[in-house]
PDB file of N, CA and C in Angstrom:
ATOM      1  N   MET A   1     186.992 -15.374  56.016  1.00  0.00           N
ATOM      2  CA  MET A   1     187.170 -14.805  57.323  1.00  0.00           C
ATOM      3  C   MET A   1     188.524 -14.097  57.385  1.00  0.00           C
ATOM      4  N   LEU A   2     188.545 -12.926  57.973  1.00  0.00           N
ATOM      5  CA  LEU A   2     189.777 -12.166  58.087  1.00  0.00           C
ATOM      6  C   LEU A   2     190.610 -12.680  59.255  1.00  0.00           C
ATOM      7  N   LYS A   3     191.926 -12.590  59.085  1.00  0.00           N
ATOM      8  CA  LYS A   3     192.862 -12.990  60.127  1.00  0.00           C
ATOM      9  C   LYS A   3     193.662 -11.744  60.517  1.00  0.00           C
ATOM     10  N   LYS A   4     193.688 -11.428  61.822  1.00  0.00           N
ATOM     11  CA  LYS A   4     194.388 -10.236  62.298  1.00  0.00           C
ATOM     12  C   LYS A   4     195.788 -10.564  62.770  1.00  0.00           C
ATOM     13  N   ARG A   5     196.690  -9.614  62.518  1.00  0.00           N
ATOM     14  CA  ARG A   5     198.038  -9.663  63.078  1.00  0.00           C
ATOM     15  C   ARG A   5     198.309  -8.303  63.699  1.00  0.00           C
ATOM     16  N   SER A   6     198.913  -8.323  64.860  1.00  0.00           N
ATOM     17  CA  SER A   6     199.226  -7.090  65.575  1.00  0.00           C
ATOM     18  C   SER A   6     200.697  -6.758  65.431  1.00  0.00           C
ATOM     19  N   VAL A   7     200.982  -5.461  65.405  1.00  0.00           N
ATOM     20  CA  VAL A   7     202.358  -4.993  65.245  1.00  0.00           C
ATOM     21  C   VAL A   7     202.444  -3.579  65.813  1.00  0.00           C
ATOM     22  N   THR A   8     203.648  -3.176  66.192  1.00  0.00           N
ATOM     23  CA  THR A   8     203.884  -1.802  66.615  1.00  0.00           C
ATOM     24  C   THR A   8     204.603  -1.084  65.479  1.00  0.00           C
ATOM     25  N   LEU A   9     203.991  -0.013  64.987  1.00  0.00           N
ATOM     26  CA  LEU A   9     204.555   0.774  63.895  1.00  0.00           C
ATOM     27  C   LEU A   9     204.705   2.212  64.360  1.00  0.00           C
ATOM     28  N   SER A  10     205.894   2.748  64.239  1.00  0.00           N
ATOM     29  CA  SER A  10     206.172   4.120  64.655  1.00  0.00           C
ATOM     30  C   SER A  10     205.726   4.360  66.091  1.00  0.00           C
ATOM     31  N   GLY A  11     205.932   3.365  66.940  1.00  0.00           N
ATOM     32  CA  GLY A  11     205.600   3.504  68.348  1.00  0.00           C
ATOM     33  C   GLY A  11     204.137   3.328  68.697  1.00  0.00           C
ATOM     34  N   HIS A  12     203.318   2.950  67.727  1.00  0.00           N
ATOM     35  CA  HIS A  12     201.886   2.778  67.964  1.00  0.00           C
ATOM     36  C   HIS A  12     201.465   1.348  67.656  1.00  0.00           C
ATOM     37  N   ALA A  13     200.737   0.761  68.599  1.00  0.00           N
ATOM     38  CA  ALA A  13     200.219  -0.593  68.369  1.00  0.00           C
ATOM     39  C   ALA A  13     199.076  -0.515  67.372  1.00  0.00           C
ATOM     40  N   THR A  14     199.100  -1.412  66.411  1.00  0.00           N
ATOM     41  CA  THR A  14     198.034  -1.475  65.416  1.00  0.00           C
ATOM     42  C   THR A  14     197.835  -2.932  65.016  1.00  0.00           C
ATOM     43  N   SER A  15     196.766  -3.193  64.323  1.00  0.00           N
ATOM     44  CA  SER A  15     196.549  -4.531  63.797  1.00  0.00           C
ATOM     45  C   SER A  15     196.102  -4.420  62.349  1.00  0.00           C
ATOM     46  N   VAL A  16     196.385  -5.464  61.616  1.00  0.00           N
ATOM     47  CA  VAL A  16     196.017  -5.530  60.200  1.00  0.00           C
ATOM     48  C   VAL A  16     195.183  -6.795  60.021  1.00  0.00           C
ATOM     49  N   ALA A  17     194.032  -6.643  59.412  1.00  0.00           N
ATOM     50  CA  ALA A  17     193.151  -7.779  59.156  1.00  0.00           C
ATOM     51  C   ALA A  17     193.093  -8.033  57.653  1.00  0.00           C
ATOM     52  N   LEU A  18     193.517  -9.231  57.266  1.00  0.00           N
ATOM     53  CA  LEU A  18     193.520  -9.630  55.855  1.00  0.00           C
ATOM     54  C   LEU A  18     193.012 -11.057  55.734  1.00  0.00           C
ATOM     55  N   GLU A  19     192.624 -11.415  54.547  1.00  0.00           N
ATOM     56  CA  GLU A  19     192.241 -12.785  54.260  1.00  0.00           C
ATOM     57  C   GLU A  19     193.481 -13.680  54.382  1.00  0.00           C
ATOM     58  N   PRO A  20     193.297 -14.925  54.838  1.00  0.00           N
ATOM     59  CA  PRO A  20     194.451 -15.830  55.007  1.00  0.00           C
ATOM     60  C   PRO A  20     195.297 -15.993  53.741  1.00  0.00           C
ATOM     61  N   GLU A  21     194.675 -15.940  52.582  1.00  0.00           N
ATOM     62  CA  GLU A  21     195.421 -16.093  51.326  1.00  0.00           C
ATOM     63  C   GLU A  21     196.436 -14.962  51.152  1.00  0.00           C
ATOM     64  N   PHE A  22     196.073 -13.754  51.559  1.00  0.00           N
ATOM     65  CA  PHE A  22     197.016 -12.637  51.476  1.00  0.00           C
ATOM     66  C   PHE A  22     198.162 -12.838  52.462  1.00  0.00           C
ATOM     67  N   TRP A  23     197.851 -13.316  53.675  1.00  0.00           N
ATOM     68  CA  TRP A  23     198.918 -13.570  54.660  1.00  0.00           C
ATOM     69  C   TRP A  23     199.889 -14.626  54.141  1.00  0.00           C
ATOM     70  N   THR A  24     199.387 -15.628  53.445  1.00  0.00           N
ATOM     71  CA  THR A  24     200.260 -16.670  52.894  1.00  0.00           C
ATOM     72  C   THR A  24     201.280 -16.062  51.932  1.00  0.00           C
ATOM     73  N   VAL A  25     200.809 -15.187  51.055  1.00  0.00           N
ATOM     74  CA  VAL A  25     201.719 -14.540  50.098  1.00  0.00           C
ATOM     75  C   VAL A  25     202.673 -13.606  50.834  1.00  0.00           C
ATOM     76  N   LEU A  26     202.171 -12.824  51.777  1.00  0.00           N
ATOM     77  CA  LEU A  26     203.032 -11.896  52.511  1.00  0.00           C
ATOM     78  C   LEU A  26     204.082 -12.634  53.327  1.00  0.00           C
ATOM     79  N   ASP A  27     203.748 -13.801  53.849  1.00  0.00           N
ATOM     80  CA  ASP A  27     204.746 -14.615  54.549  1.00  0.00           C
ATOM     81  C   ASP A  27     205.862 -15.035  53.595  1.00  0.00           C
ATOM     82  N   ALA A  28     205.498 -15.342  52.350  1.00  0.00           N
ATOM     83  CA  ALA A  28     206.507 -15.691  51.342  1.00  0.00           C
ATOM     84  C   ALA A  28     207.390 -14.486  51.021  1.00  0.00           C
ATOM     85  N   VAL A  29     206.790 -13.310  50.933  1.00  0.00           N
ATOM     86  CA  VAL A  29     207.559 -12.083  50.688  1.00  0.00           C
ATOM     87  C   VAL A  29     208.541 -11.866  51.834  1.00  0.00           C
ATOM     88  N   ALA A  30     208.049 -11.979  53.060  1.00  0.00           N
ATOM     89  CA  ALA A  30     208.911 -11.786  54.235  1.00  0.00           C
ATOM     90  C   ALA A  30     210.080 -12.766  54.211  1.00  0.00           C
ATOM     91  N   GLY A  31     209.797 -14.027  53.912  1.00  0.00           N
ATOM     92  CA  GLY A  31     210.859 -15.029  53.847  1.00  0.00           C
ATOM     93  C   GLY A  31     211.891 -14.706  52.786  1.00  0.00           C
ATOM     94  N   ALA A  32     211.436 -14.307  51.615  1.00  0.00           N
ATOM     95  CA  ALA A  32     212.352 -13.975  50.518  1.00  0.00           C
ATOM     96  C   ALA A  32     213.187 -12.737  50.835  1.00  0.00           C
ATOM     97  N   ALA A  33     212.617 -11.818  51.614  1.00  0.00           N
ATOM     98  CA  ALA A  33     213.311 -10.586  51.963  1.00  0.00           C
ATOM     99  C   ALA A  33     214.151 -10.739  53.231  1.00  0.00           C
ATOM    100  N   GLY A  34     214.052 -11.893  53.897  1.00  0.00           N
ATOM    101  CA  GLY A  34     214.786 -12.096  55.138  1.00  0.00           C
ATOM    102  C   GLY A  34     214.242 -11.262  56.283  1.00  0.00           C
ATOM    103  N   LEU A  35     212.935 -11.025  56.270  1.00  0.00           N
ATOM    104  CA  LEU A  35     212.294 -10.201  57.291  1.00  0.00           C
ATOM    105  C   LEU A  35     211.329 -11.028  58.134  1.00  0.00           C
ATOM    106  N   SER A  36     211.115 -10.594  59.347  1.00  0.00           N
ATOM    107  CA  SER A  36     210.050 -11.158  60.166  1.00  0.00           C
ATOM    108  C   SER A  36     208.728 -10.606  59.654  1.00  0.00           C
ATOM    109  N   GLN A  37     207.635 -11.138  60.152  1.00  0.00           N
ATOM    110  CA  GLN A  37     206.321 -10.584  59.783  1.00  0.00           C
ATOM    111  C   GLN A  37     206.244  -9.116  60.186  1.00  0.00           C
ATOM    112  N   ALA A  38     206.705  -8.812  61.398  1.00  0.00           N
ATOM    113  CA  ALA A  38     206.681  -7.425  61.873  1.00  0.00           C
ATOM    114  C   ALA A  38     207.585  -6.544  61.022  1.00  0.00           C
ATOM    115  N   GLY A  39     208.745  -7.069  60.639  1.00  0.00           N
ATOM    116  CA  GLY A  39     209.670  -6.303  59.798  1.00  0.00           C
ATOM    117  C   GLY A  39     209.069  -6.011  58.432  1.00  0.00           C
ATOM    118  N   LEU A  40     208.359  -6.985  57.879  1.00  0.00           N
ATOM    119  CA  LEU A  40     207.699  -6.764  56.589  1.00  0.00           C
ATOM    120  C   LEU A  40     206.628  -5.688  56.714  1.00  0.00           C
ATOM    121  N   LEU A  41     205.798  -5.771  57.741  1.00  0.00           N
ATOM    122  CA  LEU A  41     204.748  -4.767  57.924  1.00  0.00           C
ATOM    123  C   LEU A  41     205.356  -3.382  58.136  1.00  0.00           C
ATOM    124  N   LYS A  42     206.476  -3.315  58.838  1.00  0.00           N
ATOM    125  CA  LYS A  42     207.147  -2.024  59.038  1.00  0.00           C
ATOM    126  C   LYS A  42     207.613  -1.456  57.697  1.00  0.00           C
ATOM    127  N   ARG A  43     208.212  -2.314  56.859  1.00  0.00           N
ATOM    128  CA  ARG A  43     208.695  -1.844  55.557  1.00  0.00           C
ATOM    129  C   ARG A  43     207.525  -1.406  54.668  1.00  0.00           C
ATOM    130  N   ILE A  44     206.441  -2.164  54.677  1.00  0.00           N
ATOM    131  CA  ILE A  44     205.255  -1.767  53.908  1.00  0.00           C
ATOM    132  C   ILE A  44     204.751  -0.417  54.406  1.00  0.00           C
ATOM    133  N   ASP A  45     204.693  -0.254  55.717  1.00  0.00           N
ATOM    134  CA  ASP A  45     204.221   0.999  56.309  1.00  0.00           C
ATOM    135  C   ASP A  45     205.087   2.176  55.878  1.00  0.00           C
ATOM    136  N   GLU A  46     206.388   1.988  55.847  1.00  0.00           N
ATOM    137  CA  GLU A  46     207.314   3.053  55.464  1.00  0.00           C
ATOM    138  C   GLU A  46     207.149   3.472  54.010  1.00  0.00           C
ATOM    139  N   ARG A  47     206.696   2.569  53.167  1.00  0.00           N
ATOM    140  CA  ARG A  47     206.622   2.831  51.723  1.00  0.00           C
ATOM    141  C   ARG A  47     205.223   3.135  51.209  1.00  0.00           C
ATOM    142  N   ARG A  48     204.208   3.030  52.045  1.00  0.00           N
ATOM    143  CA  ARG A  48     202.833   3.071  51.553  1.00  0.00           C
ATOM    144  C   ARG A  48     202.280   4.456  51.256  1.00  0.00           C
ATOM    145  N   GLY A  49     202.929   5.500  51.720  1.00  0.00           N
ATOM    146  CA  GLY A  49     202.396   6.841  51.500  1.00  0.00           C
ATOM    147  C   GLY A  49     201.069   6.999  52.211  1.00  0.00           C
ATOM    148  N   ARG A  50     200.066   7.457  51.480  1.00  0.00           N
ATOM    149  CA  ARG A  50     198.746   7.688  52.072  1.00  0.00           C
ATOM    150  C   ARG A  50     197.791   6.508  51.897  1.00  0.00           C
ATOM    151  N   THR A  51     198.278   5.434  51.312  1.00  0.00           N
ATOM    152  CA  THR A  51     197.456   4.241  51.110  1.00  0.00           C
ATOM    153  C   THR A  51     197.216   3.556  52.454  1.00  0.00           C
ATOM    154  N   PRO A  52     195.998   3.159  52.760  1.00  0.00           N
ATOM    155  CA  PRO A  52     195.755   2.419  54.006  1.00  0.00           C
ATOM    156  C   PRO A  52     196.648   1.179  54.091  1.00  0.00           C
ATOM    157  N   LEU A  53     197.081   0.840  55.292  1.00  0.00           N
ATOM    158  CA  LEU A  53     198.016  -0.265  55.475  1.00  0.00           C
ATOM    159  C   LEU A  53     197.483  -1.588  54.925  1.00  0.00           C
ATOM    160  N   ALA A  54     196.248  -1.923  55.220  1.00  0.00           N
ATOM    161  CA  ALA A  54     195.694  -3.188  54.710  1.00  0.00           C
ATOM    162  C   ALA A  54     195.680  -3.194  53.183  1.00  0.00           C
ATOM    163  N   SER A  55     195.347  -2.069  52.574  1.00  0.00           N
ATOM    164  CA  SER A  55     195.353  -1.985  51.108  1.00  0.00           C
ATOM    165  C   SER A  55     196.761  -2.142  50.562  1.00  0.00           C
ATOM    166  N   ALA A  56     197.739  -1.508  51.204  1.00  0.00           N
ATOM    167  CA  ALA A  56     199.130  -1.621  50.763  1.00  0.00           C
ATOM    168  C   ALA A  56     199.601  -3.073  50.855  1.00  0.00           C
ATOM    169  N   CYS A  57     199.185  -3.779  51.896  1.00  0.00           N
ATOM    170  CA  CYS A  57     199.534  -5.197  52.039  1.00  0.00           C
ATOM    171  C   CYS A  57     198.934  -6.017  50.900  1.00  0.00           C
ATOM    172  N   ARG A  58     197.673  -5.765  50.605  1.00  0.00           N
ATOM    173  CA  ARG A  58     197.023  -6.510  49.519  1.00  0.00           C
ATOM    174  C   ARG A  58     197.674  -6.209  48.173  1.00  0.00           C
ATOM    175  N   LEU A  59     198.001  -4.947  47.930  1.00  0.00           N
ATOM    176  CA  LEU A  59     198.638  -4.578  46.664  1.00  0.00           C
ATOM    177  C   LEU A  59     199.998  -5.239  46.517  1.00  0.00           C
ATOM    178  N   LEU A  60     200.771  -5.285  47.601  1.00  0.00           N
ATOM    179  CA  LEU A  60     202.061  -5.965  47.551  1.00  0.00           C
ATOM    180  C   LEU A  60     201.863  -7.448  47.252  1.00  0.00           C
ATOM    181  N   ALA A  61     200.907  -8.070  47.909  1.00  0.00           N
ATOM    182  CA  ALA A  61     200.648  -9.496  47.678  1.00  0.00           C
ATOM    183  C   ALA A  61     200.264  -9.754  46.224  1.00  0.00           C
ATOM    184  N   LEU A  62     199.436  -8.897  45.665  1.00  0.00           N
ATOM    185  CA  LEU A  62     199.044  -9.061  44.264  1.00  0.00           C
ATOM    186  C   LEU A  62     200.232  -8.872  43.332  1.00  0.00           C
ATOM    187  N   SER A  63     201.068  -7.882  43.602  1.00  0.00           N
ATOM    188  CA  SER A  63     202.269  -7.666  42.782  1.00  0.00           C
ATOM    189  C   SER A  63     203.190  -8.868  42.848  1.00  0.00           C
ATOM    190  N   TRP A  64     203.390  -9.367  44.063  1.00  0.00           N
ATOM    191  CA  TRP A  64     204.265 -10.528  44.262  1.00  0.00           C
ATOM    192  C   TRP A  64     203.724 -11.740  43.513  1.00  0.00           C
ATOM    193  N   ALA A  65     202.424 -11.976  43.628  1.00  0.00           N
ATOM    194  CA  ALA A  65     201.804 -13.133  42.977  1.00  0.00           C
ATOM    195  C   ALA A  65     201.909 -13.044  41.455  1.00  0.00           C
ATOM    196  N   SER A  66     201.996 -11.824  40.933  1.00  0.00           N
ATOM    197  CA  SER A  66     202.127 -11.667  39.484  1.00  0.00           C
ATOM    198  C   SER A  66     203.585 -11.690  39.025  1.00  0.00           C
ATOM    199  N   GLY A  67     204.512 -11.908  39.975  1.00  0.00           N
ATOM    200  CA  GLY A  67     205.917 -12.046  39.606  1.00  0.00           C
ATOM    201  C   GLY A  67     206.778 -10.831  39.840  1.00  0.00           C
ATOM    202  N   ASP A  68     206.223  -9.764  40.340  1.00  0.00           N
ATOM    203  CA  ASP A  68     206.979  -8.532  40.593  1.00  0.00           C
ATOM    204  C   ASP A  68     207.766  -8.679  41.894  1.00  0.00           C
ATOM    205  N   ARG A  69     209.092  -8.659  41.800  1.00  0.00           N
ATOM    206  CA  ARG A  69     209.955  -8.816  42.976  1.00  0.00           C
ATOM    207  C   ARG A  69     210.661  -7.511  43.350  1.00  0.00           C
ATOM    208  N   ALA A  70     210.226  -6.395  42.814  1.00  0.00           N
ATOM    209  CA  ALA A  70     210.886  -5.111  43.054  1.00  0.00           C
ATOM    210  C   ALA A  70     210.927  -4.754  44.540  1.00  0.00           C
ATOM    211  N   PHE A  71     209.952  -5.186  45.312  1.00  0.00           N
ATOM    212  CA  PHE A  71     209.882  -4.844  46.735  1.00  0.00           C
ATOM    213  C   PHE A  71     211.116  -5.333  47.492  1.00  0.00           C
ATOM    214  N   ILE A  72     211.693  -6.446  47.082  1.00  0.00           N
ATOM    215  CA  ILE A  72     212.835  -7.007  47.827  1.00  0.00           C
ATOM    216  C   ILE A  72     214.170  -6.856  47.102  1.00  0.00           C
ATOM    217  N   GLU A  73     214.182  -6.286  45.920  1.00  0.00           N
ATOM    218  CA  GLU A  73     215.418  -6.164  45.176  1.00  0.00           C
ATOM    219  C   GLU A  73     216.345  -5.143  45.836  1.00  0.00           C
ATOM    220  N   PRO A  74     217.656  -5.401  45.796  1.00  0.00           N
ATOM    221  CA  PRO A  74     218.615  -4.529  46.496  1.00  0.00           C
ATOM    222  C   PRO A  74     218.577  -3.068  46.085  1.00  0.00           C
ATOM    223  N   HIS A  75     218.219  -2.771  44.857  1.00  0.00           N
ATOM    224  CA  HIS A  75     218.202  -1.374  44.430  1.00  0.00           C
ATOM    225  C   HIS A  75     216.963  -0.616  44.906  1.00  0.00           C
ATOM    226  N   SER A  76     216.013  -1.323  45.551  1.00  0.00           N
ATOM    227  CA  SER A  76     214.846  -0.647  46.107  1.00  0.00           C
ATOM    228  C   SER A  76     215.297   0.260  47.232  1.00  0.00           C
ATOM    229  N   THR A  77     214.683   1.406  47.362  1.00  0.00           N
ATOM    230  CA  THR A  77     215.053   2.340  48.423  1.00  0.00           C
ATOM    231  C   THR A  77     214.225   2.092  49.665  1.00  0.00           C
ATOM    232  N   ASP A  78     214.877   2.201  50.809  1.00  0.00           N
ATOM    233  CA  ASP A  78     214.193   2.048  52.099  1.00  0.00           C
ATOM    234  C   ASP A  78     213.979   3.393  52.733  1.00  0.00           C
TER     235      ASP A  78
END
């Protein structure tokens, strides 16, 4: 079952629906980056290009689960 979270991005209210397992990983990413859930979604949105937001969230979660920490490293560009 998908779990929705709502956020305002670029002045527009939106929601993201993901499986709970993805939210668990994304919560860990947010904690490691010192971001709120909304702050994490904003950063993902800023970096995703033309990739759909839910897909970008899943890709980040998969990268994180495989040990890739580039998303939160200081040399990453915002």
